[in-house]
């Protein structure tokens, strides 16, 4: 979850970078640091384990001023979170500074090679190897761009990097492989690099996204030049204006971004369906897929792939598409997809799902599917992201910037888009006009129902107070609610660090039931109103027999469920 920001211009880079680091705090991190080149052409670094505020306090006493700098927030992968392992990292001479997102897989071999050359290392990180490698190549090349380019030819793994050197004090080199990086420019020819647009949107929304294997050579006078790792000029890059306002990534009075984004879901669901519902024909219009309408009409199998929350959305998509379109669907972990030999026939469509459009494992799955000859479609949130650019076509979820690391509004918008795809494909096949109309009419009502539900937040706080002193929880659901249970458990883990597991409710008796007691609360989704509901009630009774506490999520109007549970959270009635 590391973050990068860099600046080159006529202003003092230090406060600009500190502000950018604050805007990257949502990504999660354990240390922060900056590197600048001062008026004496010396590389100066300040870094600290802990928060950006601590770094700012440390710098305030040093009166730093520089028109060029790079900065970083780190989430530890190699080496403990301490001052030494924090980024930026220097070479032996202190003349090269680098910040890095990603993992250098062959760093041990490179480190041994460099130690034999006389290099001495201070940190436990993989990143420090890069600084020493650039130093080594500079001895031969005497050119910062070429030193970085040729060194990266020896690097295996993923990286988004930014490099500065005292030898070329008006230049930043930035490179990307598997980790997102963008370059921004103002009308005054100030340049920014960042791993996330949020870090620089206050200053510019004129952006170039670096593609895989591209290296940006940014100089105060020579402007921006981009080459690929083989040193070929990339001539097809133009700045694009990204439609995002600073206000979109501010908290707007909420104590944190996640709460803000939870409360935006009525709007984001409306954005996901806006202009896409055909009420007269009980159908859906997805302009992003229109070019491939005939292809999708004839597909015989669909593969959905994603990671984490997007994988849970894909599981819901499987239920929905199979039910409404009568098409076989497989759901794959993107992180596993590329490491096996997936079978992709001619009439298989692959959908990759990612909020950011930059998820490395999902990108790898996308490329593997294309290598196998599949048509690949994207479901993502960020316009202009790598997945949006590399897929054949796709659908944006239009959820707006999601700053909270634990996804909320993007998840529900992903699910909504999958519902739309299921209806569209269903109407080509077995879904009748009346069924389509019923679904489309109910979808139109959902944003208002979500707005109504969110008014219960204070009541929900009261219901879950007894989690305060507990370390485990179980989430259960059946059919469509099984992926929802998985997502609920994931959220509890991510946000509270309470161990939680999601299960199909029928699987509880195949092992998890042994763990049920008064210290293991169970959250059960009991919104179905068919034969499945009776089975859920049986699950609740089994838990209560073992003195387990039960929170039930049920449909409004279900009075009987109160007798069986400790607390009930009611959701508005809708189609399953």
Short mmCIF file of N, CA, C and O in Angstrom, two decimals, residues 120-195:
data_model
loop_
_atom_site.label_atom_id
_atom_site.label_comp_id
_atom_site.label_asym_id
_atom_site.label_seq_id
_atom_site.Cartn_x
_atom_site.Cartn_y
_atom_site.Cartn_z
N UNK A 120 28.15 -1.31 0.27
CA UNK A 120 27.77 -1.61 1.66
C UNK A 120 26.32 -1.18 1.86
O UNK A 120 25.93 -0.07 1.47
N UNK A 121 25.54 -2.03 2.50
CA UNK A 121 24.11 -1.79 2.67
C UNK A 121 23.78 -1.46 4.12
O UNK A 121 24.38 -2.00 5.05
N UNK A 122 22.81 -0.58 4.28
CA UNK A 122 22.41 -0.15 5.62
C UNK A 122 21.08 -0.74 6.07
O UNK A 122 20.85 -0.89 7.27
N UNK A 123 20.20 -1.05 5.13
CA UNK A 123 18.85 -1.47 5.48
C UNK A 123 18.63 -2.94 5.18
O UNK A 123 19.48 -3.62 4.59
N UNK A 124 17.45 -3.43 5.55
CA UNK A 124 17.05 -4.81 5.25
C UNK A 124 16.14 -4.87 4.03
O UNK A 124 15.58 -5.92 3.71
N UNK A 125 15.98 -3.79 3.33
CA UNK A 125 14.97 -3.71 2.27
C UNK A 125 15.48 -4.22 0.93
O UNK A 125 16.69 -4.25 0.67
N UNK A 126 14.55 -4.57 0.07
CA UNK A 126 14.88 -4.87 -1.32
C UNK A 126 15.14 -3.59 -2.10
O UNK A 126 15.94 -3.57 -3.04
N UNK A 127 14.52 -2.50 -1.68
CA UNK A 127 14.62 -1.24 -2.43
C UNK A 127 16.03 -0.66 -2.44
O UNK A 127 16.47 -0.09 -3.45
N UNK A 128 16.74 -0.79 -1.34
CA UNK A 128 18.08 -0.19 -1.28
C UNK A 128 18.98 -0.73 -2.39
O UNK A 128 19.89 -0.02 -2.87
N UNK A 129 18.74 -1.97 -2.81
CA UNK A 129 19.51 -2.55 -3.91
C UNK A 129 19.43 -1.67 -5.15
O UNK A 129 20.42 -1.51 -5.89
N UNK A 130 18.28 -1.07 -5.40
CA UNK A 130 18.11 -0.24 -6.59
C UNK A 130 19.04 0.97 -6.56
O UNK A 130 19.67 1.30 -7.57
N UNK A 131 19.12 1.63 -5.41
CA UNK A 131 19.97 2.82 -5.31
C UNK A 131 21.42 2.46 -5.63
O UNK A 131 22.12 3.18 -6.36
N UNK A 132 21.91 1.35 -5.08
CA UNK A 132 23.29 0.92 -5.34
C UNK A 132 23.49 0.48 -6.78
O UNK A 132 24.54 0.71 -7.38
N UNK A 133 22.46 -0.14 -7.36
CA UNK A 133 22.54 -0.57 -8.75
C UNK A 133 22.63 0.64 -9.68
O UNK A 133 23.41 0.65 -10.65
N UNK A 134 21.87 1.70 -9.38
CA UNK A 134 21.94 2.91 -10.19
C UNK A 134 23.32 3.57 -10.07
O UNK A 134 23.88 4.07 -11.05
N UNK A 135 23.85 3.56 -8.84
CA UNK A 135 25.19 4.09 -8.63
C UNK A 135 26.21 3.33 -9.48
O UNK A 135 27.08 3.92 -10.14
N UNK A 136 26.12 2.01 -9.47
CA UNK A 136 27.07 1.17 -10.21
C UNK A 136 27.01 1.45 -11.71
O UNK A 136 28.04 1.57 -12.38
N UNK A 137 25.80 1.58 -12.24
CA UNK A 137 25.66 1.81 -13.68
C UNK A 137 26.05 3.23 -14.07
O UNK A 137 26.48 3.49 -15.20
N UNK A 138 25.90 4.17 -13.13
CA UNK A 138 26.27 5.55 -13.45
C UNK A 138 27.78 5.68 -13.69
O UNK A 138 28.22 6.55 -14.45
N UNK A 139 28.56 4.82 -13.05
CA UNK A 139 30.01 4.84 -13.26
C UNK A 139 30.34 4.59 -14.74
O UNK A 139 31.31 5.14 -15.27
N UNK A 140 29.53 3.79 -15.41
CA UNK A 140 29.77 3.47 -16.82
C UNK A 140 29.07 4.45 -17.75
O UNK A 140 29.61 4.85 -18.78
N UNK A 141 27.85 4.82 -17.40
CA UNK A 141 27.00 5.57 -18.33
C UNK A 141 27.15 7.09 -18.20
O UNK A 141 26.98 7.81 -19.18
N UNK A 142 27.42 7.56 -16.98
CA UNK A 142 27.49 9.00 -16.73
C UNK A 142 26.23 9.72 -17.20
O UNK A 142 26.27 10.86 -17.66
N UNK A 143 25.11 9.03 -17.11
CA UNK A 143 23.82 9.58 -17.55
C UNK A 143 22.74 8.92 -16.69
O UNK A 143 22.65 7.69 -16.64
N UNK A 144 21.94 9.74 -16.01
CA UNK A 144 21.00 9.19 -15.03
C UNK A 144 19.94 8.32 -15.70
O UNK A 144 19.64 7.22 -15.23
N UNK A 145 19.38 8.80 -16.81
CA UNK A 145 18.34 8.01 -17.47
C UNK A 145 18.87 6.65 -17.91
O UNK A 145 18.27 5.62 -17.65
N UNK A 146 20.01 6.65 -18.59
CA UNK A 146 20.56 5.40 -19.09
C UNK A 146 20.99 4.48 -17.95
O UNK A 146 20.87 3.25 -18.04
N UNK A 147 21.47 5.06 -16.86
CA UNK A 147 21.86 4.25 -15.70
C UNK A 147 20.65 3.52 -15.13
O UNK A 147 20.71 2.32 -14.82
N UNK A 148 19.54 4.25 -14.99
CA UNK A 148 18.32 3.64 -14.46
C UNK A 148 17.79 2.61 -15.45
O UNK A 148 17.43 1.48 -15.07
N UNK A 149 17.73 2.96 -16.72
CA UNK A 149 17.18 2.04 -17.72
C UNK A 149 17.96 0.72 -17.76
O UNK A 149 17.38 -0.36 -17.70
N UNK A 150 19.27 0.81 -17.85
CA UNK A 150 20.08 -0.40 -17.97
C UNK A 150 20.08 -1.21 -16.68
O UNK A 150 20.09 -2.45 -16.71
N UNK A 151 20.03 -0.52 -15.55
CA UNK A 151 19.94 -1.25 -14.28
C UNK A 151 18.63 -2.02 -14.19
O UNK A 151 18.60 -3.17 -13.72
N UNK A 152 17.54 -1.41 -14.64
CA UNK A 152 16.24 -2.06 -14.53
C UNK A 152 16.13 -3.30 -15.42
O UNK A 152 15.29 -4.17 -15.18
N UNK A 153 16.97 -3.38 -16.44
CA UNK A 153 17.01 -4.59 -17.26
C UNK A 153 17.44 -5.81 -16.43
O UNK A 153 17.15 -6.95 -16.79
N UNK A 154 18.13 -5.56 -15.33
CA UNK A 154 18.62 -6.64 -14.46
C UNK A 154 17.64 -6.97 -13.33
O UNK A 154 17.87 -7.90 -12.56
N UNK A 155 16.57 -6.20 -13.25
CA UNK A 155 15.66 -6.31 -12.10
C UNK A 155 14.47 -7.20 -12.45
O UNK A 155 13.83 -7.03 -13.49
N UNK A 156 14.17 -8.14 -11.56
CA UNK A 156 12.98 -8.97 -11.67
C UNK A 156 12.02 -8.60 -10.55
O UNK A 156 12.43 -8.44 -9.40
N UNK A 157 10.75 -8.47 -10.90
CA UNK A 157 9.76 -8.12 -9.89
C UNK A 157 8.89 -6.98 -10.36
O UNK A 157 8.73 -6.74 -11.56
N UNK A 158 8.33 -6.27 -9.40
CA UNK A 158 7.44 -5.15 -9.73
C UNK A 158 8.00 -3.87 -9.13
O UNK A 158 8.63 -3.88 -8.07
N UNK A 159 7.74 -2.77 -9.82
CA UNK A 159 8.21 -1.50 -9.28
C UNK A 159 7.44 -0.33 -9.90
O UNK A 159 7.02 -0.34 -11.03
N UNK A 160 7.26 0.66 -9.06
CA UNK A 160 6.99 2.03 -9.46
C UNK A 160 8.06 2.81 -8.72
O UNK A 160 8.11 2.76 -7.50
N UNK A 161 8.96 3.47 -9.44
CA UNK A 161 10.09 4.12 -8.77
C UNK A 161 10.24 5.57 -9.22
O UNK A 161 9.81 5.96 -10.30
N UNK A 162 10.87 6.34 -8.35
CA UNK A 162 11.32 7.68 -8.68
C UNK A 162 12.74 7.85 -8.16
O UNK A 162 13.06 7.41 -7.06
N UNK A 163 13.60 8.47 -8.99
CA UNK A 163 15.02 8.58 -8.68
C UNK A 163 15.49 10.02 -8.89
O UNK A 163 15.12 10.66 -9.89
N UNK A 164 16.31 10.52 -7.96
CA UNK A 164 16.99 11.79 -8.16
C UNK A 164 18.48 11.60 -7.85
O UNK A 164 18.85 10.67 -7.14
N UNK A 165 19.31 12.48 -8.39
CA UNK A 165 20.75 12.38 -8.17
C UNK A 165 21.37 13.77 -8.14
O UNK A 165 20.97 14.67 -8.89
N UNK A 166 22.39 13.94 -7.31
CA UNK A 166 23.11 15.21 -7.23
C UNK A 166 23.82 15.54 -8.54
O UNK A 166 24.10 16.69 -8.84
N UNK A 167 24.13 14.51 -9.34
CA UNK A 167 24.84 14.74 -10.59
C UNK A 167 23.96 15.39 -11.66
O UNK A 167 24.46 16.01 -12.58
N UNK A 168 22.64 15.23 -11.51
CA UNK A 168 21.70 15.86 -12.45
C UNK A 168 20.55 16.45 -11.63
O UNK A 168 19.46 15.90 -11.57
N UNK A 169 20.82 17.57 -10.97
CA UNK A 169 19.93 18.08 -9.92
C UNK A 169 18.62 18.71 -10.41
O UNK A 169 17.85 19.20 -9.59
N UNK A 170 18.39 18.70 -11.71
CA UNK A 170 17.12 19.22 -12.22
C UNK A 170 16.35 18.14 -12.97
O UNK A 170 15.58 18.41 -13.89
N UNK A 171 16.56 16.89 -12.57
CA UNK A 171 15.95 15.77 -13.29
C UNK A 171 15.37 14.73 -12.31
O UNK A 171 15.97 14.43 -11.28
N UNK A 172 14.20 14.22 -12.65
CA UNK A 172 13.61 13.06 -11.97
C UNK A 172 13.40 11.97 -13.00
O UNK A 172 12.87 12.22 -14.09
N UNK A 173 13.80 10.76 -12.65
CA UNK A 173 13.51 9.60 -13.48
C UNK A 173 12.44 8.78 -12.78
O UNK A 173 12.55 8.49 -11.58
N UNK A 174 11.40 8.41 -13.52
CA UNK A 174 10.32 7.59 -12.96
C UNK A 174 10.09 6.40 -13.88
O UNK A 174 10.12 6.55 -15.11
N UNK A 175 9.86 5.23 -13.30
CA UNK A 175 9.67 4.02 -14.10
C UNK A 175 8.59 3.16 -13.49
O UNK A 175 8.41 3.16 -12.27
N UNK A 176 7.93 2.42 -14.36
CA UNK A 176 6.80 1.61 -13.89
C UNK A 176 6.83 0.20 -14.49
O UNK A 176 7.00 0.01 -15.69
N UNK A 177 6.68 -0.78 -13.62
CA UNK A 177 6.45 -2.16 -14.03
C UNK A 177 5.60 -2.83 -12.95
O UNK A 177 6.08 -3.15 -11.87
N UNK A 178 4.34 -2.98 -13.23
CA UNK A 178 3.45 -3.67 -12.30
C UNK A 178 2.95 -2.86 -11.13
O UNK A 178 2.19 -3.34 -10.32
N UNK A 179 3.38 -1.61 -11.01
CA UNK A 179 2.94 -0.76 -9.91
C UNK A 179 2.62 0.62 -10.48
O UNK A 179 3.47 1.22 -11.12
N UNK A 180 1.40 1.12 -10.29
CA UNK A 180 0.97 2.31 -11.02
C UNK A 180 1.78 3.56 -10.73
O UNK A 180 2.23 3.78 -9.60
N UNK A 181 1.96 4.37 -11.77
CA UNK A 181 2.69 5.62 -11.65
C UNK A 181 2.18 6.57 -12.73
O UNK A 181 1.92 6.15 -13.86
N UNK A 182 2.03 7.82 -12.36
CA UNK A 182 1.55 8.82 -13.32
C UNK A 182 2.40 10.07 -13.22
O UNK A 182 3.07 10.32 -12.22
N UNK A 183 2.37 10.85 -14.30
CA UNK A 183 3.07 12.13 -14.37
C UNK A 183 2.03 13.22 -14.61
O UNK A 183 1.16 13.07 -15.47
N UNK A 184 2.10 14.29 -13.83
CA UNK A 184 1.21 15.42 -14.01
C UNK A 184 1.98 16.68 -14.33
O UNK A 184 3.16 16.81 -13.95
N UNK A 185 1.34 17.61 -15.04
CA UNK A 185 2.00 18.87 -15.40
C UNK A 185 1.01 20.02 -15.25
O UNK A 185 -0.16 19.90 -15.61
N UNK A 186 1.50 21.15 -14.72
CA UNK A 186 0.67 22.35 -14.63
C UNK A 186 0.94 23.25 -15.84
O UNK A 186 1.87 23.01 -16.62
N UNK A 187 0.14 24.29 -15.96
CA UNK A 187 0.34 25.25 -17.05
C UNK A 187 1.65 26.00 -16.90
O UNK A 187 2.19 26.54 -17.87
N UNK A 188 2.19 26.05 -15.68
CA UNK A 188 3.47 26.72 -15.43
C UNK A 188 4.66 25.77 -15.58
O UNK A 188 5.77 26.09 -15.16
N UNK A 189 4.40 24.61 -16.20
CA UNK A 189 5.45 23.61 -16.42
C UNK A 189 6.09 23.10 -15.12
O UNK A 189 7.30 22.86 -15.06
N UNK A 190 5.25 22.97 -14.10
CA UNK A 190 5.67 22.22 -12.91
C UNK A 190 5.31 20.76 -13.18
O UNK A 190 4.27 20.46 -13.77
N UNK A 191 6.18 19.86 -12.73
CA UNK A 191 5.94 18.43 -12.95
C UNK A 191 5.76 17.71 -11.63
O UNK A 191 6.42 18.02 -10.63
N UNK A 192 4.85 16.76 -11.66
CA UNK A 192 4.58 15.91 -10.50
C UNK A 192 4.65 14.46 -10.94
O UNK A 192 4.28 14.12 -12.06
N UNK A 193 5.13 13.60 -10.06
CA UNK A 193 4.93 12.18 -10.24
C UNK A 193 4.18 11.67 -9.01
O UNK A 193 4.34 12.22 -7.91
N UNK A 194 3.38 10.65 -9.21
CA UNK A 194 2.60 10.11 -8.08
C UNK A 194 2.15 8.70 -8.40
O UNK A 194 2.00 8.32 -9.57
N UNK A 195 1.93 7.95 -7.35
CA UNK A 195 1.34 6.62 -7.51
C UNK A 195 -0.17 6.69 -7.51
O UNK A 195 -0.84 5.71 -7.86
#
